[in-house]
mmCIF file of C-alpha atoms in Angstrom:
data_model
loop_
_atom_site.group_PDB
_atom_site.id
_atom_site.type_symbol
_atom_site.label_atom_id
_atom_site.label_comp_id
_atom_site.label_asym_id
_atom_site.label_seq_id
_atom_site.Cartn_x
_atom_site.Cartn_y
_atom_site.Cartn_z
ATOM 1 C CA UNK C 3 130.626 87.562 -21.752
ATOM 2 C CA UNK C 4 130.016 83.960 -22.703
ATOM 3 C CA UNK C 5 132.619 81.369 -21.862
ATOM 4 C CA UNK C 6 135.072 80.577 -24.650
ATOM 5 C CA UNK C 7 133.780 77.009 -24.785
ATOM 6 C CA UNK C 8 130.273 78.327 -25.527
ATOM 7 C CA UNK C 9 131.554 80.699 -28.212
ATOM 8 C CA UNK C 10 133.408 77.796 -29.821
ATOM 9 C CA UNK C 11 130.333 75.578 -29.658
ATOM 10 C CA UNK C 12 128.178 78.247 -31.331
ATOM 11 C CA UNK C 13 130.785 78.726 -34.087
ATOM 12 C CA UNK C 14 130.774 74.920 -34.578
ATOM 13 C CA UNK C 15 126.989 74.923 -34.881
ATOM 14 C CA UNK C 16 126.994 77.779 -37.418
ATOM 15 C CA UNK C 17 129.741 76.130 -39.476
ATOM 16 C CA UNK C 18 127.737 72.906 -39.578
ATOM 17 C CA UNK C 19 124.611 74.808 -40.614
ATOM 18 C CA UNK C 20 126.499 76.515 -43.417
ATOM 19 C CA UNK C 21 127.886 73.179 -44.624
ATOM 20 C CA UNK C 22 124.454 71.493 -44.472
ATOM 21 C CA UNK C 23 122.711 74.608 -45.871
ATOM 22 C CA UNK C 24 120.288 74.597 -42.960
ATOM 23 C CA UNK C 25 119.274 76.971 -40.180
ATOM 24 C CA UNK C 26 119.663 76.656 -36.428
ATOM 25 C CA UNK C 27 117.374 77.953 -33.636
ATOM 26 C CA UNK C 28 117.764 81.522 -32.392
ATOM 27 C CA UNK C 29 120.842 82.001 -30.265
ATOM 28 C CA UNK C 30 119.150 84.660 -28.154
ATOM 29 C CA UNK C 31 116.389 82.201 -27.206
ATOM 30 C CA UNK C 32 119.034 79.778 -25.892
ATOM 31 C CA UNK C 33 121.520 82.301 -24.525
ATOM 32 C CA UNK C 34 119.342 85.204 -23.315
ATOM 33 C CA UNK C 35 122.319 87.003 -21.722
ATOM 34 C CA UNK C 36 124.342 86.922 -24.949
ATOM 35 C CA UNK C 37 125.719 90.387 -25.873
ATOM 36 C CA UNK C 38 126.820 92.133 -29.062
ATOM 37 C CA UNK C 39 130.445 91.590 -28.023
ATOM 38 C CA UNK C 40 129.723 87.869 -27.606
ATOM 39 C CA UNK C 41 128.280 87.740 -31.107
ATOM 40 C CA UNK C 42 131.336 89.445 -32.621
ATOM 41 C CA UNK C 43 133.488 86.919 -30.753
ATOM 42 C CA UNK C 44 131.519 84.125 -32.432
ATOM 43 C CA UNK C 45 131.900 85.784 -35.823
ATOM 44 C CA UNK C 46 135.627 86.311 -35.310
ATOM 45 C CA UNK C 47 136.051 82.626 -34.417
ATOM 46 C CA UNK C 48 134.160 81.668 -37.601
ATOM 47 C CA UNK C 49 136.374 84.032 -39.659
ATOM 48 C CA UNK C 50 139.554 82.725 -38.013
ATOM 49 C CA UNK C 51 138.624 79.163 -38.912
ATOM 50 C CA UNK C 52 137.923 80.172 -42.493
ATOM 51 C CA UNK C 53 141.395 81.709 -42.811
ATOM 52 C CA UNK C 54 142.972 78.644 -41.177
ATOM 53 C CA UNK C 55 141.159 76.462 -43.732
ATOM 54 C CA UNK C 56 142.636 78.446 -46.605
ATOM 55 C CA UNK C 57 139.863 80.896 -47.382
ATOM 56 C CA UNK C 58 141.221 84.298 -48.413
ATOM 57 C CA UNK C 59 139.686 87.391 -46.743
ATOM 58 C CA UNK C 60 139.014 90.216 -49.191
ATOM 59 C CA UNK C 61 136.998 92.719 -47.171
ATOM 60 C CA UNK C 62 133.962 93.421 -45.045
ATOM 61 C CA UNK C 63 130.257 94.086 -45.401
ATOM 62 C CA UNK C 64 128.254 96.630 -43.457
ATOM 63 C CA UNK C 65 124.600 95.937 -42.735
ATOM 64 C CA UNK C 66 121.571 97.739 -41.416
ATOM 65 C CA UNK C 67 122.831 101.224 -42.286
ATOM 66 C CA UNK C 68 119.599 102.546 -43.771
ATOM 67 C CA UNK C 69 116.188 103.141 -42.204
ATOM 68 C CA UNK C 70 114.533 100.929 -44.789
ATOM 69 C CA UNK C 71 116.792 97.994 -43.851
ATOM 70 C CA UNK C 72 116.339 98.595 -40.125
ATOM 71 C CA UNK C 73 112.577 98.654 -40.596
ATOM 72 C CA UNK C 74 112.727 95.454 -42.674
ATOM 73 C CA UNK C 75 114.644 93.563 -39.960
ATOM 74 C CA UNK C 76 113.448 95.221 -36.758
ATOM 75 C CA UNK C 77 117.117 95.925 -35.860
ATOM 76 C CA UNK C 78 118.137 99.520 -35.128
ATOM 77 C CA UNK C 79 121.926 99.645 -35.341
ATOM 78 C CA UNK C 80 124.505 98.760 -38.041
ATOM 79 C CA UNK C 81 126.607 95.621 -37.990
ATOM 80 C CA UNK C 82 129.425 94.135 -40.035
ATOM 81 C CA UNK C 83 130.615 90.801 -41.391
ATOM 82 C CA UNK C 84 133.528 89.246 -43.284
ATOM 83 C CA UNK C 85 133.907 88.666 -47.038
ATOM 84 C CA UNK C 86 136.021 85.815 -48.382
ATOM 85 C CA UNK C 87 137.205 85.555 -51.999
ATOM 86 C CA UNK C 88 134.953 82.544 -52.630
ATOM 87 C CA UNK C 89 131.915 84.724 -51.835
ATOM 88 C CA UNK C 90 132.611 87.141 -54.721
ATOM 89 C CA UNK C 91 130.875 86.634 -58.093
ATOM 90 C CA UNK C 92 131.451 88.471 -61.356
ATOM 91 C CA UNK C 93 128.743 90.267 -63.299
ATOM 92 C CA UNK C 94 126.613 87.812 -65.288
ATOM 93 C CA UNK C 95 127.294 84.864 -62.979
ATOM 94 C CA UNK C 96 125.022 81.838 -62.742
ATOM 95 C CA UNK C 97 124.768 81.151 -59.011
ATOM 96 C CA UNK C 98 123.686 77.986 -57.210
ATOM 97 C CA UNK C 99 120.649 79.018 -55.152
ATOM 98 C CA UNK C 100 120.904 76.048 -52.775
ATOM 99 C CA UNK C 101 124.357 77.209 -51.690
ATOM 100 C CA UNK C 102 122.530 79.738 -49.469
ATOM 101 C CA UNK C 103 119.651 79.802 -46.971
ATOM 102 C CA UNK C 104 116.778 82.335 -46.983
ATOM 103 C CA UNK C 105 118.204 83.978 -50.118
ATOM 104 C CA UNK C 106 117.676 87.707 -50.592
ATOM 105 C CA UNK C 107 119.368 90.441 -52.647
ATOM 106 C CA UNK C 108 120.351 93.974 -51.614
ATOM 107 C CA UNK C 109 121.517 96.937 -53.737
ATOM 108 C CA UNK C 110 124.773 98.549 -52.566
ATOM 109 C CA UNK C 111 127.958 100.383 -53.454
ATOM 110 C CA UNK C 112 131.316 98.688 -52.873
ATOM 111 C CA UNK C 113 134.319 100.805 -51.855
ATOM 112 C CA UNK C 114 137.704 99.382 -52.900
ATOM 113 C CA UNK C 115 140.447 100.833 -50.733
ATOM 114 C CA UNK C 116 143.833 102.104 -51.900
ATOM 115 C CA UNK C 117 145.018 102.875 -48.341
ATOM 116 C CA UNK C 118 144.362 101.395 -44.918
ATOM 117 C CA UNK C 119 141.733 102.847 -42.602
ATOM 118 C CA UNK C 120 142.128 102.523 -38.852
ATOM 119 C CA UNK C 121 139.819 104.030 -36.204
ATOM 120 C CA UNK C 122 138.833 105.201 -33.744
ATOM 121 C CA UNK C 123 138.525 108.662 -35.299
ATOM 122 C CA UNK C 124 138.000 107.878 -38.988
ATOM 123 C CA UNK C 125 135.822 110.427 -40.823
ATOM 124 C CA UNK C 126 134.022 110.437 -44.155
ATOM 125 C CA UNK C 127 136.880 112.528 -45.545
ATOM 126 C CA UNK C 128 139.418 109.901 -44.509
ATOM 127 C CA UNK C 129 137.323 107.308 -46.337
ATOM 128 C CA UNK C 130 137.157 109.342 -49.546
ATOM 129 C CA UNK C 131 140.926 109.934 -49.489
ATOM 130 C CA UNK C 132 141.625 106.217 -48.919
ATOM 131 C CA UNK C 133 139.251 104.905 -51.628
ATOM 132 C CA UNK C 134 140.659 103.860 -55.012
ATOM 133 C CA UNK C 135 137.245 103.512 -56.643
ATOM 134 C CA UNK C 136 133.576 102.717 -55.983
ATOM 135 C CA UNK C 137 131.681 100.080 -57.960
ATOM 136 C CA UNK C 138 128.048 98.876 -58.000
ATOM 137 C CA UNK C 139 127.424 95.648 -56.129
ATOM 138 C CA UNK C 140 124.657 93.287 -55.057
ATOM 139 C CA UNK C 141 124.822 91.538 -51.721
ATOM 140 C CA UNK C 142 123.433 88.022 -51.427
ATOM 141 C CA UNK C 143 121.987 87.540 -47.947
ATOM 142 C CA UNK C 144 122.000 84.066 -46.431
ATOM 143 C CA UNK C 145 120.676 83.397 -42.928
ATOM 144 C CA UNK C 146 121.955 80.331 -41.095
ATOM 145 C CA UNK C 147 119.843 81.240 -38.042
ATOM 146 C CA UNK C 148 116.040 81.169 -37.926
ATOM 147 C CA UNK C 149 114.818 84.609 -39.022
ATOM 148 C CA UNK C 150 111.640 84.993 -36.936
ATOM 149 C CA UNK C 151 112.407 86.943 -33.783
ATOM 150 C CA UNK C 152 116.111 87.400 -34.438
ATOM 151 C CA UNK C 153 118.009 90.279 -32.915
ATOM 152 C CA UNK C 154 121.277 91.944 -33.873
ATOM 153 C CA UNK C 155 123.061 89.445 -31.619
ATOM 154 C CA UNK C 156 121.800 86.576 -33.776
ATOM 155 C CA UNK C 157 122.590 88.410 -37.008
ATOM 156 C CA UNK C 158 126.165 89.384 -36.077
ATOM 157 C CA UNK C 159 126.965 85.837 -34.954
ATOM 158 C CA UNK C 160 125.774 84.704 -38.390
ATOM 159 C CA UNK C 161 128.409 86.876 -40.133
ATOM 160 C CA UNK C 162 125.789 89.627 -40.517
ATOM 161 C CA UNK C 163 123.840 87.300 -42.850
ATOM 162 C CA UNK C 164 126.559 87.624 -45.515
ATOM 163 C CA UNK C 165 126.297 84.973 -48.206
ATOM 164 C CA UNK C 166 128.013 86.503 -51.226
ATOM 165 C CA UNK C 167 128.286 89.504 -53.487
ATOM 166 C CA UNK C 168 128.114 90.262 -57.211
ATOM 167 C CA UNK C 169 129.997 93.253 -58.618
ATOM 168 C CA UNK C 170 129.642 94.947 -61.996
ATOM 169 C CA UNK C 171 128.909 98.164 -63.796
ATOM 170 C CA UNK C 172 131.462 100.974 -64.045
ATOM 171 C CA UNK C 173 134.083 101.621 -61.340
ATOM 172 C CA UNK C 174 134.294 105.360 -60.615
ATOM 173 C CA UNK C 175 136.541 107.628 -58.588
ATOM 174 C CA UNK C 176 134.876 109.121 -55.527
ATOM 175 C CA UNK C 177 135.024 112.632 -57.006
ATOM 176 C CA UNK C 178 133.630 111.581 -60.420
ATOM 177 C CA UNK C 179 130.019 111.358 -59.244
ATOM 178 C CA UNK C 180 127.940 112.570 -56.325
ATOM 179 C CA UNK C 181 127.852 109.338 -54.340
ATOM 180 C CA UNK C 182 124.866 110.470 -52.292
ATOM 181 C CA UNK C 183 122.720 110.615 -55.452
ATOM 182 C CA UNK C 184 123.745 107.296 -56.995
ATOM 183 C CA UNK C 185 120.445 105.511 -57.627
ATOM 184 C CA UNK C 186 119.466 102.024 -58.705
ATOM 185 C CA UNK C 187 116.476 100.083 -59.972
ATOM 186 C CA UNK C 188 116.248 96.448 -58.872
ATOM 187 C CA UNK C 189 114.494 93.942 -61.146
ATOM 188 C CA UNK C 190 113.530 90.321 -60.669
ATOM 189 C CA UNK C 191 112.643 88.549 -63.919
ATOM 190 C CA UNK C 192 112.224 91.871 -65.779
ATOM 191 C CA UNK C 193 109.805 93.271 -63.189
ATOM 192 C CA UNK C 194 110.971 96.190 -61.061
ATOM 193 C CA UNK C 195 110.717 95.335 -57.381
ATOM 194 C CA UNK C 196 112.759 97.981 -55.535
ATOM 195 C CA UNK C 197 114.537 101.289 -56.102
ATOM 196 C CA UNK C 198 116.672 103.517 -53.934
ATOM 197 C CA UNK C 199 119.285 106.236 -53.584
ATOM 198 C CA UNK C 200 122.656 105.766 -51.873
ATOM 199 C CA UNK C 201 122.110 108.699 -49.487
ATOM 200 C CA UNK C 202 119.753 106.346 -47.623
ATOM 201 C CA UNK C 203 122.935 104.839 -46.177
ATOM 202 C CA UNK C 204 123.669 107.169 -43.243
ATOM 203 C CA UNK C 205 123.212 110.237 -45.508
ATOM 204 C CA UNK C 206 126.351 109.273 -47.486
ATOM 205 C CA UNK C 207 127.584 105.724 -48.213
ATOM 206 C CA UNK C 208 131.123 106.694 -47.141
ATOM 207 C CA UNK C 209 129.739 107.277 -43.644
ATOM 208 C CA UNK C 210 129.109 103.543 -43.439
ATOM 209 C CA UNK C 211 132.762 102.826 -44.184
ATOM 210 C CA UNK C 212 133.863 105.354 -41.545
ATOM 211 C CA UNK C 213 131.511 103.663 -39.051
ATOM 212 C CA UNK C 214 133.107 100.302 -39.899
ATOM 213 C CA UNK C 215 136.694 101.531 -39.436
ATOM 214 C CA UNK C 216 135.803 102.920 -36.034
ATOM 215 C CA UNK C 217 133.886 99.791 -34.990
ATOM 216 C CA UNK C 218 136.741 97.520 -36.081
ATOM 217 C CA UNK C 219 139.109 99.595 -33.950
ATOM 218 C CA UNK C 220 137.083 98.580 -30.895
ATOM 219 C CA UNK C 221 137.922 94.977 -31.776
ATOM 220 C CA UNK C 222 141.615 95.623 -32.450
ATOM 221 C CA UNK C 223 141.215 95.444 -36.236
ATOM 222 C CA UNK C 224 141.353 97.738 -39.269
ATOM 223 C CA UNK C 225 140.709 97.914 -43.011
ATOM 224 C CA UNK C 226 143.645 97.147 -45.303
ATOM 225 C CA UNK C 227 144.664 98.351 -48.783
ATOM 226 C CA UNK C 228 142.741 96.421 -51.409
ATOM 227 C CA UNK C 229 139.844 95.602 -49.117
ATOM 228 C CA UNK C 230 136.345 95.585 -50.596
ATOM 229 C CA UNK C 231 133.790 97.221 -48.329
ATOM 230 C CA UNK C 232 130.089 96.741 -49.047
ATOM 231 C CA UNK C 233 128.724 100.002 -47.659
ATOM 232 C CA UNK C 234 125.146 98.953 -46.911
ATOM 233 C CA UNK C 235 121.882 98.528 -48.803
ATOM 234 C CA UNK C 236 119.741 101.400 -50.010
ATOM 235 C CA UNK C 237 116.792 99.145 -50.856
ATOM 236 C CA UNK C 238 114.802 96.594 -48.903
ATOM 237 C CA UNK C 239 116.018 93.009 -49.330
ATOM 238 C CA UNK C 240 114.356 91.225 -52.261
ATOM 239 C CA UNK C 241 113.673 87.500 -52.011
ATOM 240 C CA UNK C 242 114.983 85.370 -54.863
ATOM 241 C CA UNK C 243 114.191 81.788 -55.872
ATOM 242 C CA UNK C 244 115.700 79.156 -58.169
ATOM 243 C CA UNK C 245 115.261 80.261 -61.771
ATOM 244 C CA UNK C 246 115.155 83.998 -60.966
ATOM 245 C CA UNK C 247 117.200 86.500 -62.944
ATOM 246 C CA UNK C 248 118.224 89.598 -60.981
ATOM 247 C CA UNK C 249 119.226 92.897 -62.599
ATOM 248 C CA UNK C 250 120.208 96.180 -60.947
ATOM 249 C CA UNK C 251 120.354 99.255 -63.179
ATOM 250 C CA UNK C 252 122.600 102.009 -61.793
ATOM 251 C CA UNK C 253 122.146 104.290 -64.844
ATOM 252 C CA UNK C 254 125.521 105.982 -65.531
ATOM 253 C CA UNK C 255 127.328 103.460 -63.305
ATOM 254 C CA UNK C 256 126.092 100.576 -65.434
ATOM 255 C CA UNK C 257 124.207 97.421 -64.531
ATOM 256 C CA UNK C 258 124.665 94.123 -62.706
ATOM 257 C CA UNK C 259 122.905 90.883 -63.565
ATOM 258 C CA UNK C 260 122.981 87.346 -62.227
ATOM 259 C CA UNK C 261 120.810 84.246 -62.411
ATOM 260 C CA UNK C 262 120.023 81.733 -59.681
ATOM 261 C CA UNK C 263 119.644 78.065 -60.558
#
């Protein structure tokens, strides 16, 4: 494990990069012995500071749960990050592109919890019982660490590249649709760029939430009632640029749109 002073220094560096909307060099190039647990310690310090500064936590994101995302990043295991209220955008939002770095969009389902979930033995059935509803969502990825050559250690330290999320469409109960077969078409400026099916996320998107509850238990944490959980992308990340309009069509679950300026 890294010394606490080093963890604090890395969190300082990432906070400064977020403020300046810049990127920093790879952590793993500078701290070759840095572990996954070190990176979660950095992330937790960043989250703690956010809460101390008045930011309101509203949930978690899960990343790298599908083969297509693992292939796109070269990382072979899931990770998680924190969501604050100021990261959440409504359907139809106009979003400042320069607020983020290396801006990409992913297509996901968001689980909104009615009950708490605490590992270590959470199952997909526990997740379904605890979920109030599921709603379509887009995740905005933002990397504050150089992307070339990054590993999961770099990504986790960077709050799993979480920048923001946009929610929309139709909230549904978990038994109202077959969540495995929820599909979406992702458009940029009226041109379809990606498509996918939610079963790409660990064979069922609720499996991602179960994984998260069990992983949080290893860090002495849990999911609380009302938490939003982004369950993981079932498309590759799509790059977006200033002036782009993004639309995701979830068919019966509705659509999400946003524009970057």
